[in-house]
PDB file of C-alpha atoms in Angstrom:
ATOM      1  CA  MET A 499      16.445 -12.313  15.725  1.00  0.00           C
ATOM      2  CA  ALA A 500      15.610 -15.539  17.546  1.00  0.00           C
ATOM      3  CA  PHE A 501      11.864 -15.354  16.904  1.00  0.00           C
ATOM      4  CA  LEU A 502      12.450 -15.853  13.170  1.00  0.00           C
ATOM      5  CA  SER A 503      12.793 -19.584  13.578  1.00  0.00           C
ATOM      6  CA  GLY A 504      10.458 -22.535  14.022  1.00  0.00           C
ATOM      7  CA  LEU A 505       6.805 -22.103  13.050  1.00  0.00           C
ATOM      8  CA  SER A 506       5.534 -18.742  11.838  1.00  0.00           C
ATOM      9  CA  ALA A 507       1.763 -19.177  11.570  1.00  0.00           C
ATOM     10  CA  PHE A 508      -0.204 -17.117   9.044  1.00  0.00           C
ATOM     11  CA  PRO A 509      -3.926 -16.693   9.823  1.00  0.00           C
ATOM     12  CA  ILE A 510      -6.626 -15.293   7.581  1.00  0.00           C
ATOM     13  CA  THR A 511      -7.943 -11.796   8.250  1.00  0.00           C
ATOM     14  CA  PRO A 512     -11.746 -12.180   8.503  1.00  0.00           C
ATOM     15  CA  THR A 513     -13.632  -9.172   7.146  1.00  0.00           C
ATOM     16  CA  ASP A 514     -17.129  -8.253   6.062  1.00  0.00           C
ATOM     17  CA  SER A 515     -18.042  -7.554   2.437  1.00  0.00           C
ATOM     18  CA  ASP A 516     -16.855  -3.946   2.793  1.00  0.00           C
ATOM     19  CA  GLY A 517     -13.377  -4.973   3.933  1.00  0.00           C
ATOM     20  CA  VAL A 518     -13.907  -4.125   7.608  1.00  0.00           C
ATOM     21  CA  VAL A 519     -12.021  -6.476   9.908  1.00  0.00           C
ATOM     22  CA  ASP A 520     -14.117  -8.828  12.044  1.00  0.00           C
ATOM     23  CA  VAL A 521     -12.345  -8.088  15.299  1.00  0.00           C
ATOM     24  CA  LEU A 522     -13.850 -10.915  17.350  1.00  0.00           C
ATOM     25  CA  ALA A 523     -13.065 -13.527  14.705  1.00  0.00           C
ATOM     26  CA  LEU A 524      -9.500 -12.277  14.269  1.00  0.00           C
ATOM     27  CA  ARG A 525      -8.871 -12.306  17.997  1.00  0.00           C
ATOM     28  CA  LYS A 526     -10.195 -15.858  18.207  1.00  0.00           C
ATOM     29  CA  LEU A 527      -7.744 -16.959  15.526  1.00  0.00           C
ATOM     30  CA  ILE A 528      -4.860 -15.178  17.259  1.00  0.00           C
ATOM     31  CA  ALA A 529      -5.814 -16.661  20.644  1.00  0.00           C
ATOM     32  CA  ARG A 530      -5.619 -20.178  19.176  1.00  0.00           C
ATOM     33  CA  LEU A 531      -2.113 -19.507  17.883  1.00  0.00           C
ATOM     34  CA  CYS A 532      -0.985 -18.111  21.219  1.00  0.00           C
ATOM     35  CA  ALA A 533      -2.433 -21.142  23.030  1.00  0.00           C
ATOM     36  CA  ALA A 534      -0.571 -23.462  20.664  1.00  0.00           C
ATOM     37  CA  LYS A 535       2.659 -21.536  21.408  1.00  0.00           C
ATOM     38  CA  VAL A 536       3.713 -20.961  17.822  1.00  0.00           C
ATOM     39  CA  ASP A 537       7.053 -19.199  17.452  1.00  0.00           C
ATOM     40  CA  SER A 538       5.646 -16.177  15.642  1.00  0.00           C
ATOM     41  CA  ILE A 539       2.445 -15.013  13.966  1.00  0.00           C
ATOM     42  CA  GLY A 540       2.484 -13.764  10.388  1.00  0.00           C
ATOM     43  CA  LEU A 541      -0.309 -11.209  10.331  1.00  0.00           C
ATOM     44  CA  LEU A 542      -1.453  -9.685   7.028  1.00  0.00           C
ATOM     45  CA  GLY A 543       0.472 -12.060   4.822  1.00  0.00           C
ATOM     46  CA  SER A 544      -0.911 -13.313   1.525  1.00  0.00           C
ATOM     47  CA  THR A 545      -3.206 -15.602   3.517  1.00  0.00           C
ATOM     48  CA  GLY A 546      -4.156 -12.497   5.514  1.00  0.00           C
ATOM     49  CA  THR A 547      -5.138 -10.757   2.240  1.00  0.00           C
ATOM     50  CA  TYR A 548      -3.192  -7.607   3.095  1.00  0.00           C
ATOM     51  CA  MET A 549      -3.410  -6.230  -0.445  1.00  0.00           C
ATOM     52  CA  TYR A 550      -7.206  -6.091  -0.135  1.00  0.00           C
ATOM     53  CA  LEU A 551      -7.206  -3.989   3.033  1.00  0.00           C
ATOM     54  CA  SER A 552      -7.090  -0.246   3.561  1.00  0.00           C
ATOM     55  CA  ARG A 553      -4.478   1.354   5.781  1.00  0.00           C
ATOM     56  CA  ALA A 554      -7.071   1.855   8.505  1.00  0.00           C
ATOM     57  CA  GLU A 555      -8.082  -1.804   8.462  1.00  0.00           C
ATOM     58  CA  ARG A 556      -4.482  -2.962   8.473  1.00  0.00           C
ATOM     59  CA  ARG A 557      -3.918  -0.817  11.550  1.00  0.00           C
ATOM     60  CA  ARG A 558      -7.067  -2.219  13.151  1.00  0.00           C
ATOM     61  CA  ALA A 559      -5.889  -5.788  12.548  1.00  0.00           C
ATOM     62  CA  ILE A 560      -2.447  -5.085  14.013  1.00  0.00           C
ATOM     63  CA  CYS A 561      -3.865  -3.360  17.100  1.00  0.00           C
ATOM     64  CA  GLU A 562      -6.290  -6.182  17.840  1.00  0.00           C
ATOM     65  CA  ALA A 563      -3.726  -8.916  17.232  1.00  0.00           C
ATOM     66  CA  LEU A 564      -1.152  -7.267  19.467  1.00  0.00           C
ATOM     67  CA  ASP A 565      -3.724  -6.720  22.186  1.00  0.00           C
ATOM     68  CA  GLU A 566      -4.674 -10.398  22.008  1.00  0.00           C
ATOM     69  CA  THR A 567      -1.092 -11.676  22.087  1.00  0.00           C
ATOM     70  CA  ARG A 568      -0.201  -9.524  25.120  1.00  0.00           C
ATOM     71  CA  GLY A 569       3.453  -9.950  24.198  1.00  0.00           C
ATOM     72  CA  ARG A 570       3.323 -13.736  24.261  1.00  0.00           C
ATOM     73  CA  VAL A 571       4.086 -14.246  20.554  1.00  0.00           C
ATOM     74  CA  PRO A 572       6.020 -11.910  18.214  1.00  0.00           C
ATOM     75  CA  LEU A 573       4.052 -10.450  15.307  1.00  0.00           C
ATOM     76  CA  VAL A 574       5.484 -10.303  11.782  1.00  0.00           C
ATOM     77  CA  VAL A 575       3.270  -7.968   9.733  1.00  0.00           C
ATOM     78  CA  GLY A 576       2.830  -7.775   5.966  1.00  0.00           C
ATOM     79  CA  VAL A 577       3.680  -4.238   4.819  1.00  0.00           C
ATOM     80  CA  GLY A 578       3.689  -4.618   1.039  1.00  0.00           C
ATOM     81  CA  ALA A 579       2.243  -2.024  -1.331  1.00  0.00           C
ATOM     82  CA  LEU A 580       2.519  -0.988  -4.965  1.00  0.00           C
ATOM     83  CA  ARG A 581       4.080   2.364  -4.044  1.00  0.00           C
ATOM     84  CA  THR A 582       7.229   2.741  -1.974  1.00  0.00           C
ATOM     85  CA  ASP A 583       5.797   5.642   0.029  1.00  0.00           C
ATOM     86  CA  GLU A 584       2.745   3.554   0.949  1.00  0.00           C
ATOM     87  CA  ALA A 585       4.927   0.634   2.028  1.00  0.00           C
ATOM     88  CA  VAL A 586       6.901   3.043   4.222  1.00  0.00           C
ATOM     89  CA  HIS A 587       3.633   4.184   5.829  1.00  0.00           C
ATOM     90  CA  TYR A 588       2.496   0.598   6.458  1.00  0.00           C
ATOM     91  CA  ALA A 589       5.878  -0.376   7.904  1.00  0.00           C
ATOM     92  CA  SER A 590       5.987   2.755  10.079  1.00  0.00           C
ATOM     93  CA  ASP A 591       2.492   1.971  11.366  1.00  0.00           C
ATOM     94  CA  ALA A 592       3.513  -1.585  12.215  1.00  0.00           C
ATOM     95  CA  LYS A 593       6.613  -0.409  14.074  1.00  0.00           C
ATOM     96  CA  ALA A 594       4.740   2.287  15.995  1.00  0.00           C
ATOM     97  CA  LEU A 595       2.077  -0.201  17.076  1.00  0.00           C
ATOM     98  CA  GLY A 596       4.621  -2.764  18.298  1.00  0.00           C
ATOM     99  CA  ALA A 597       5.172  -5.342  15.555  1.00  0.00           C
ATOM    100  CA  ALA A 598       8.438  -7.269  15.735  1.00  0.00           C
ATOM    101  CA  ALA A 599       9.149  -7.225  11.984  1.00  0.00           C
ATOM    102  CA  GLY A 600       7.631  -6.494   8.593  1.00  0.00           C
ATOM    103  CA  LEU A 601       7.165  -8.885   5.693  1.00  0.00           C
ATOM    104  CA  LEU A 602       7.786  -7.112   2.393  1.00  0.00           C
ATOM    105  CA  ALA A 603       7.125  -8.469  -1.105  1.00  0.00           C
ATOM    106  CA  ALA A 604       8.019  -6.908  -4.449  1.00  0.00           C
ATOM    107  CA  VAL A 605       4.402  -6.102  -5.263  1.00  0.00           C
ATOM    108  CA  SER A 606       3.946  -4.488  -8.669  1.00  0.00           C
ATOM    109  CA  TYR A 607       1.763  -3.998 -11.708  1.00  0.00           C
ATOM    110  CA  THR A 608       4.586  -2.918 -13.990  1.00  0.00           C
ATOM    111  CA  PRO A 609       7.409  -5.519 -13.931  1.00  0.00           C
ATOM    112  CA  LEU A 610      10.276  -4.394 -11.701  1.00  0.00           C
ATOM    113  CA  THR A 611      14.042  -4.559 -12.169  1.00  0.00           C
ATOM    114  CA  ASP A 612      16.458  -5.767  -9.503  1.00  0.00           C
ATOM    115  CA  ASP A 613      17.667  -2.194  -8.950  1.00  0.00           C
ATOM    116  CA  GLU A 614      14.101  -0.956  -8.447  1.00  0.00           C
ATOM    117  CA  VAL A 615      13.376  -3.685  -5.904  1.00  0.00           C
ATOM    118  CA  PHE A 616      16.654  -2.992  -4.101  1.00  0.00           C
ATOM    119  CA  GLU A 617      15.769   0.687  -3.790  1.00  0.00           C
ATOM    120  CA  HIS A 618      12.227  -0.145  -2.680  1.00  0.00           C
ATOM    121  CA  PHE A 619      13.412  -2.438   0.109  1.00  0.00           C
ATOM    122  CA  SER A 620      16.261  -0.223   1.253  1.00  0.00           C
ATOM    123  CA  THR A 621      13.933   2.794   1.453  1.00  0.00           C
ATOM    124  CA  VAL A 622      11.262   0.966   3.449  1.00  0.00           C
ATOM    125  CA  ALA A 623      13.795  -0.476   5.897  1.00  0.00           C
ATOM    126  CA  ARG A 624      15.640   2.825   6.333  1.00  0.00           C
ATOM    127  CA  GLU A 625      12.686   5.189   6.605  1.00  0.00           C
ATOM    128  CA  SER A 626      10.434   3.001   8.760  1.00  0.00           C
ATOM    129  CA  GLY A 627      13.053   1.548  11.093  1.00  0.00           C
ATOM    130  CA  LEU A 628      11.101  -1.734  11.113  1.00  0.00           C
ATOM    131  CA  PRO A 629      13.167  -4.925  10.706  1.00  0.00           C
ATOM    132  CA  ILE A 630      12.274  -6.400   7.315  1.00  0.00           C
ATOM    133  CA  VAL A 631      11.794  -9.968   6.100  1.00  0.00           C
ATOM    134  CA  ILE A 632      12.216 -10.352   2.328  1.00  0.00           C
ATOM    135  CA  TYR A 633       9.165 -12.075   0.869  1.00  0.00           C
ATOM    136  CA  ASP A 634      10.058 -13.897  -2.345  1.00  0.00           C
ATOM    137  CA  ASN A 635       6.624 -14.767  -3.702  1.00  0.00           C
ATOM    138  CA  PRO A 636       6.930 -15.110  -7.488  1.00  0.00           C
ATOM    139  CA  GLY A 637       3.641 -16.979  -7.821  1.00  0.00           C
ATOM    140  CA  ASN A 638       1.754 -13.824  -6.832  1.00  0.00           C
ATOM    141  CA  THR A 639       4.151 -10.983  -7.659  1.00  0.00           C
ATOM    142  CA  HIS A 640       5.753 -12.462 -10.805  1.00  0.00           C
ATOM    143  CA  PHE A 641       9.106 -11.235  -9.515  1.00  0.00           C
ATOM    144  CA  ARG A 642      11.791 -13.661  -8.389  1.00  0.00           C
ATOM    145  CA  PHE A 643      14.692 -12.564  -6.215  1.00  0.00           C
ATOM    146  CA  THR A 644      18.020 -13.509  -7.769  1.00  0.00           C
ATOM    147  CA  PRO A 645      20.909 -14.674  -5.573  1.00  0.00           C
ATOM    148  CA  ALA A 646      22.750 -11.448  -6.425  1.00  0.00           C
ATOM    149  CA  LEU A 647      19.828  -9.321  -5.226  1.00  0.00           C
ATOM    150  CA  ILE A 648      19.435 -11.353  -2.027  1.00  0.00           C
ATOM    151  CA  GLU A 649      23.145 -10.885  -1.329  1.00  0.00           C
ATOM    152  CA  ARG A 650      22.867  -7.097  -1.853  1.00  0.00           C
ATOM    153  CA  LEU A 651      19.805  -6.801   0.353  1.00  0.00           C
ATOM    154  CA  GLY A 652      21.313  -9.008   3.040  1.00  0.00           C
ATOM    155  CA  GLN A 653      24.055  -6.456   3.606  1.00  0.00           C
ATOM    156  CA  LEU A 654      21.600  -3.678   4.431  1.00  0.00           C
ATOM    157  CA  PRO A 655      20.900  -2.726   8.054  1.00  0.00           C
ATOM    158  CA  GLY A 656      17.388  -3.728   9.032  1.00  0.00           C
ATOM    159  CA  ILE A 657      16.925  -6.562   6.525  1.00  0.00           C
ATOM    160  CA  LEU A 658      17.311  -9.706   8.563  1.00  0.00           C
ATOM    161  CA  SER A 659      15.537 -12.631   6.919  1.00  0.00           C
ATOM    162  CA  ILE A 660      14.047 -14.128   3.773  1.00  0.00           C
ATOM    163  CA  LYS A 661      10.866 -16.070   3.232  1.00  0.00           C
ATOM    164  CA  ASN A 662      11.499 -18.249   0.185  1.00  0.00           C
ATOM    165  CA  SER A 663       8.842 -19.890  -1.932  1.00  0.00           C
ATOM    166  CA  ALA A 664       9.297 -23.671  -1.766  1.00  0.00           C
ATOM    167  CA  ASP A 665       7.644 -24.405  -5.082  1.00  0.00           C
ATOM    168  CA  ARG A 666      10.201 -27.066  -6.016  1.00  0.00           C
ATOM    169  CA  GLY A 667      11.065 -29.459  -3.221  1.00  0.00           C
ATOM    170  CA  ASP A 668      14.021 -30.926  -5.095  1.00  0.00           C
ATOM    171  CA  ALA A 669      15.667 -27.490  -5.360  1.00  0.00           C
ATOM    172  CA  ILE A 670      15.467 -26.514  -1.691  1.00  0.00           C
ATOM    173  CA  LYS A 671      18.665 -28.145  -0.448  1.00  0.00           C
ATOM    174  CA  GLY A 672      20.869 -26.518  -3.066  1.00  0.00           C
ATOM    175  CA  GLN A 673      19.182 -23.130  -2.793  1.00  0.00           C
ATOM    176  CA  LEU A 674      19.444 -23.127   0.975  1.00  0.00           C
ATOM    177  CA  ALA A 675      23.130 -24.066   0.929  1.00  0.00           C
ATOM    178  CA  HIS A 676      23.886 -21.264  -1.526  1.00  0.00           C
ATOM    179  CA  GLN A 677      21.896 -18.659   0.395  1.00  0.00           C
ATOM    180  CA  LYS A 678      23.742 -19.505   3.584  1.00  0.00           C
ATOM    181  CA  LYS A 679      26.989 -18.635   1.794  1.00  0.00           C
ATOM    182  CA  ILE A 680      25.851 -15.205   0.576  1.00  0.00           C
ATOM    183  CA  VAL A 681      23.969 -13.774   3.573  1.00  0.00           C
ATOM    184  CA  PRO A 682      25.454 -12.545   6.870  1.00  0.00           C
ATOM    185  CA  LYS A 683      25.709 -14.772   9.915  1.00  0.00           C
ATOM    186  CA  GLY A 684      22.437 -14.767  11.827  1.00  0.00           C
ATOM    187  CA  PHE A 685      20.360 -13.964   8.741  1.00  0.00           C
ATOM    188  CA  SER A 686      17.271 -16.176   9.003  1.00  0.00           C
ATOM    189  CA  ILE A 687      16.324 -18.303   5.977  1.00  0.00           C
ATOM    190  CA  GLY A 688      12.799 -19.678   5.850  1.00  0.00           C
ATOM    191  CA  TYR A 689      10.293 -21.192   3.456  1.00  0.00           C
ATOM    192  CA  SER A 690       6.619 -21.080   2.601  1.00  0.00           C
ATOM    193  CA  GLY A 691       4.900 -23.675   0.413  1.00  0.00           C
ATOM    194  CA  ASP A 692       3.431 -26.001   3.020  1.00  0.00           C
ATOM    195  CA  TRP A 693       3.742 -29.272   1.101  1.00  0.00           C
ATOM    196  CA  ASN A 694       7.532 -28.864   0.878  1.00  0.00           C
ATOM    197  CA  ALA A 695       8.026 -27.555   4.408  1.00  0.00           C
ATOM    198  CA  THR A 696       9.301 -30.819   5.858  1.00  0.00           C
ATOM    199  CA  GLU A 697      12.078 -31.079   3.303  1.00  0.00           C
ATOM    200  CA  ALA A 698      13.008 -27.446   3.878  1.00  0.00           C
ATOM    201  CA  LEU A 699      13.248 -27.934   7.643  1.00  0.00           C
ATOM    202  CA  ILE A 700      15.255 -31.133   7.306  1.00  0.00           C
ATOM    203  CA  ALA A 701      17.603 -29.364   4.893  1.00  0.00           C
ATOM    204  CA  GLY A 702      18.290 -26.796   7.604  1.00  0.00           C
ATOM    205  CA  ALA A 703      15.836 -23.942   7.040  1.00  0.00           C
ATOM    206  CA  ASP A 704      15.309 -21.771  10.093  1.00  0.00           C
ATOM    207  CA  THR A 705      11.604 -21.081   9.679  1.00  0.00           C
ATOM    208  CA  TRP A 706       8.446 -22.523   8.191  1.00  0.00           C
ATOM    209  CA  TYR A 707       6.107 -19.681   7.195  1.00  0.00           C
ATOM    210  CA  SER A 708       2.930 -21.727   7.225  1.00  0.00           C
ATOM    211  CA  VAL A 709      -0.558 -21.206   5.838  1.00  0.00           C
ATOM    212  CA  LEU A 710      -1.976 -24.299   7.532  1.00  0.00           C
ATOM    213  CA  GLY A 711      -0.215 -23.335  10.766  1.00  0.00           C
ATOM    214  CA  GLY A 712      -2.454 -20.272  10.911  1.00  0.00           C
ATOM    215  CA  ILE A 713      -5.596 -22.398  11.259  1.00  0.00           C
ATOM    216  CA  LEU A 714      -4.309 -25.810  12.478  1.00  0.00           C
ATOM    217  CA  PRO A 715      -1.198 -24.940  14.467  1.00  0.00           C
ATOM    218  CA  ASP A 716      -0.869 -28.095  16.537  1.00  0.00           C
ATOM    219  CA  PRO A 717       0.080 -30.703  13.892  1.00  0.00           C
ATOM    220  CA  CYS A 718       2.247 -28.129  12.133  1.00  0.00           C
ATOM    221  CA  LEU A 719       4.089 -27.306  15.339  1.00  0.00           C
ATOM    222  CA  ARG A 720       4.636 -30.997  16.084  1.00  0.00           C
ATOM    223  CA  MET A 721       6.150 -31.423  12.638  1.00  0.00           C
ATOM    224  CA  VAL A 722       8.476 -28.467  13.168  1.00  0.00           C
ATOM    225  CA  ARG A 723       9.619 -29.674  16.577  1.00  0.00           C
ATOM    226  CA  ALA A 724      10.287 -33.173  15.248  1.00  0.00           C
ATOM    227  CA  ALA A 725      12.469 -31.753  12.474  1.00  0.00           C
ATOM    228  CA  GLN A 726      14.263 -29.417  14.879  1.00  0.00           C
ATOM    229  CA  HIS A 727      15.051 -32.355  17.167  1.00  0.00           C
ATOM    230  CA  GLY A 728      16.359 -34.486  14.318  1.00  0.00           C
ATOM    231  CA  ASP A 729      13.428 -36.905  14.362  1.00  0.00           C
ATOM    232  CA  TYR A 730      12.961 -36.875  10.611  1.00  0.00           C
ATOM    233  CA  THR A 731      10.901 -40.067  10.608  1.00  0.00           C
ATOM    234  CA  GLU A 732       8.294 -38.423  12.811  1.00  0.00           C
ATOM    235  CA  ALA A 733       8.380 -35.223  10.759  1.00  0.00           C
ATOM    236  CA  HIS A 734       7.733 -37.216   7.590  1.00  0.00           C
ATOM    237  CA  ARG A 735       4.976 -39.190   9.303  1.00  0.00           C
ATOM    238  CA  ILE A 736       3.097 -36.033  10.300  1.00  0.00           C
ATOM    239  CA  ASP A 737       3.660 -34.552   6.855  1.00  0.00           C
ATOM    240  CA  ALA A 738       2.167 -37.691   5.302  1.00  0.00           C
ATOM    241  CA  THR A 739      -0.994 -37.357   7.413  1.00  0.00           C
ATOM    242  CA  LEU A 740      -1.398 -33.817   6.054  1.00  0.00           C
ATOM    243  CA  ALA A 741      -0.841 -34.847   2.428  1.00  0.00           C
ATOM    244  CA  PRO A 742      -4.603 -34.751   1.613  1.00  0.00           C
ATOM    245  CA  VAL A 743      -4.657 -31.125   2.768  1.00  0.00           C
ATOM    246  CA  TRP A 744      -1.660 -30.322   0.582  1.00  0.00           C
ATOM    247  CA  GLU A 745      -3.510 -31.772  -2.409  1.00  0.00           C
ATOM    248  CA  LEU A 746      -6.502 -29.565  -1.695  1.00  0.00           C
ATOM    249  CA  PHE A 747      -4.173 -26.575  -1.412  1.00  0.00           C
ATOM    250  CA  LYS A 748      -2.738 -27.348  -4.840  1.00  0.00           C
ATOM    251  CA  THR A 749      -6.156 -27.906  -6.397  1.00  0.00           C
ATOM    252  CA  PHE A 750      -8.175 -25.030  -4.942  1.00  0.00           C
ATOM    253  CA  SER A 751      -5.477 -22.691  -3.482  1.00  0.00           C
ATOM    254  CA  SER A 752      -4.459 -22.621   0.165  1.00  0.00           C
ATOM    255  CA  LEU A 753      -6.337 -19.348   0.726  1.00  0.00           C
ATOM    256  CA  ARG A 754      -9.737 -20.743  -0.223  1.00  0.00           C
ATOM    257  CA  VAL A 755      -9.112 -23.947   1.704  1.00  0.00           C
ATOM    258  CA  VAL A 756      -8.156 -22.293   5.011  1.00  0.00           C
ATOM    259  CA  TYR A 757     -11.205 -20.027   4.896  1.00  0.00           C
ATOM    260  CA  ALA A 758     -13.322 -23.161   4.523  1.00  0.00           C
ATOM    261  CA  ILE A 759     -11.458 -24.921   7.365  1.00  0.00           C
ATOM    262  CA  ALA A 760     -12.209 -21.988   9.667  1.00  0.00           C
ATOM    263  CA  GLU A 761     -15.891 -22.326   8.840  1.00  0.00           C
ATOM    264  CA  LEU A 762     -16.044 -26.130   9.055  1.00  0.00           C
ATOM    265  CA  LEU A 763     -14.326 -26.144  12.449  1.00  0.00           C
ATOM    266  CA  GLU A 764     -16.666 -23.341  13.591  1.00  0.00           C
ATOM    267  CA  ILE A 765     -13.766 -21.048  14.406  1.00  0.00           C
ATOM    268  CA  CYS A 766     -15.253 -18.223  12.380  1.00  0.00           C
ATOM    269  CA  SER A 767     -17.361 -17.713   9.300  1.00  0.00           C
ATOM    270  CA  ALA A 768     -15.922 -15.429   6.647  1.00  0.00           C
ATOM    271  CA  GLU A 769     -15.378 -15.402   2.906  1.00  0.00           C
ATOM    272  CA  PRO A 770     -12.301 -14.284   0.990  1.00  0.00           C
ATOM    273  CA  PRO A 771     -12.456 -10.741  -0.386  1.00  0.00           C
ATOM    274  CA  ARG A 772     -14.099 -10.535  -3.794  1.00  0.00           C
ATOM    275  CA  PRO A 773     -13.437 -11.222  -6.575  1.00  0.00           C
ATOM    276  CA  ILE A 774     -11.985 -14.346  -4.897  1.00  0.00           C
ATOM    277  CA  LYS A 775     -14.761 -16.868  -4.508  1.00  0.00           C
ATOM    278  CA  PRO A 776     -15.027 -19.366  -1.631  1.00  0.00           C
ATOM    279  CA  LEU A 777     -14.817 -23.110  -2.110  1.00  0.00           C
ATOM    280  CA  SER A 778     -17.741 -24.694  -3.915  1.00  0.00           C
ATOM    281  CA  ALA A 779     -20.137 -26.881  -1.940  1.00  0.00           C
ATOM    282  CA  ALA A 780     -18.622 -29.996  -3.518  1.00  0.00           C
ATOM    283  CA  ALA A 781     -15.060 -28.974  -2.655  1.00  0.00           C
ATOM    284  CA  LYS A 782     -16.113 -28.055   0.882  1.00  0.00           C
ATOM    285  CA  CYS A 783     -17.643 -31.506   1.276  1.00  0.00           C
ATOM    286  CA  GLN A 784     -14.375 -33.033   0.110  1.00  0.00           C
ATOM    287  CA  LEU A 785     -12.477 -30.922   2.640  1.00  0.00           C
ATOM    288  CA  ALA A 786     -14.860 -31.952   5.426  1.00  0.00           C
ATOM    289  CA  GLY A 787     -14.059 -35.583   4.678  1.00  0.00           C
ATOM    290  CA  VAL A 788     -10.339 -34.867   4.907  1.00  0.00           C
ATOM    291  CA  LEU A 789     -10.760 -33.118   8.250  1.00  0.00           C
ATOM    292  CA  ASP A 790     -12.857 -36.029   9.564  1.00  0.00           C
ATOM    293  CA  ARG A 791     -10.130 -38.488   8.588  1.00  0.00           C
ATOM    294  CA  LEU A 792      -7.491 -36.366  10.284  1.00  0.00           C
ATOM    295  CA  GLY A 793      -9.614 -36.529  13.441  1.00  0.00           C
ATOM    296  CA  SER A 794      -7.752 -35.901  16.659  1.00  0.00           C
ATOM    297  CA  GLY A 795      -4.579 -35.218  14.699  1.00  0.00           C
ATOM    298  CA  VAL A 796      -5.984 -31.795  13.849  1.00  0.00           C
ATOM    299  CA  GLY A 797      -5.541 -30.585  17.416  1.00  0.00           C
ATOM    300  CA  SER A 798      -7.300 -27.665  19.029  1.00  0.00           C
TER     301      SER A 798
END
């Protein structure tokens, strides 16, 4: 599917302390992404704290986001759950409401085998009818998709893309080349891990699944377009300007940092769901200095 290319921007899902979605704040975030003309919006990803939300609140978030986009930007929705039947429900909800695709991770408490993950994914794709993006997120799930498992899943109807974790920039080129050999033609290969996104795009990745893109879409989109047009010098230049943000991501986690960015830029005021704590006052002051230095490069 063509929309699984370019910049997929992942916003936070603002809620109150009881986990009820702040509709006005969410719509404001979505409106910014539509105005920036990102290629897709990744709603209810890890940055969107989907695992902390009830089914009703996930549905509320999807409804409001789709209403705000008015068809202008495709919505990729996180549908992960511990239980396969719950993931089927979440994926079916997303399809019924109008999402373009679902993002599915191998979420677990008990460690899973490759066969268990294969069955989980095949069941969700088959029973929901929602196109599925494989979410390889070993940092959070402690499960890593092997090349053999990716090849098996890539042959299934309804599984059309993978979101890789770009935790090692020096490994991206080789991994990407190998994945292209084992997945069907047209299967989209993308990466998260914002600080390695430039190298992934230059190596030929289709999509950047971006945390920062969900709150500061403009510089991220410029970086993507530069890479797509073969202007690697410009892509590296923009990446270098964002390096202080990448360091904050690594130090404090991207989730905590983007919540603080939303507050500092007066986009919305929300805290991550507990037990996750927001940035400390000292860290927030450090972030404010970084944003000030970025200045007009931040965009709208």
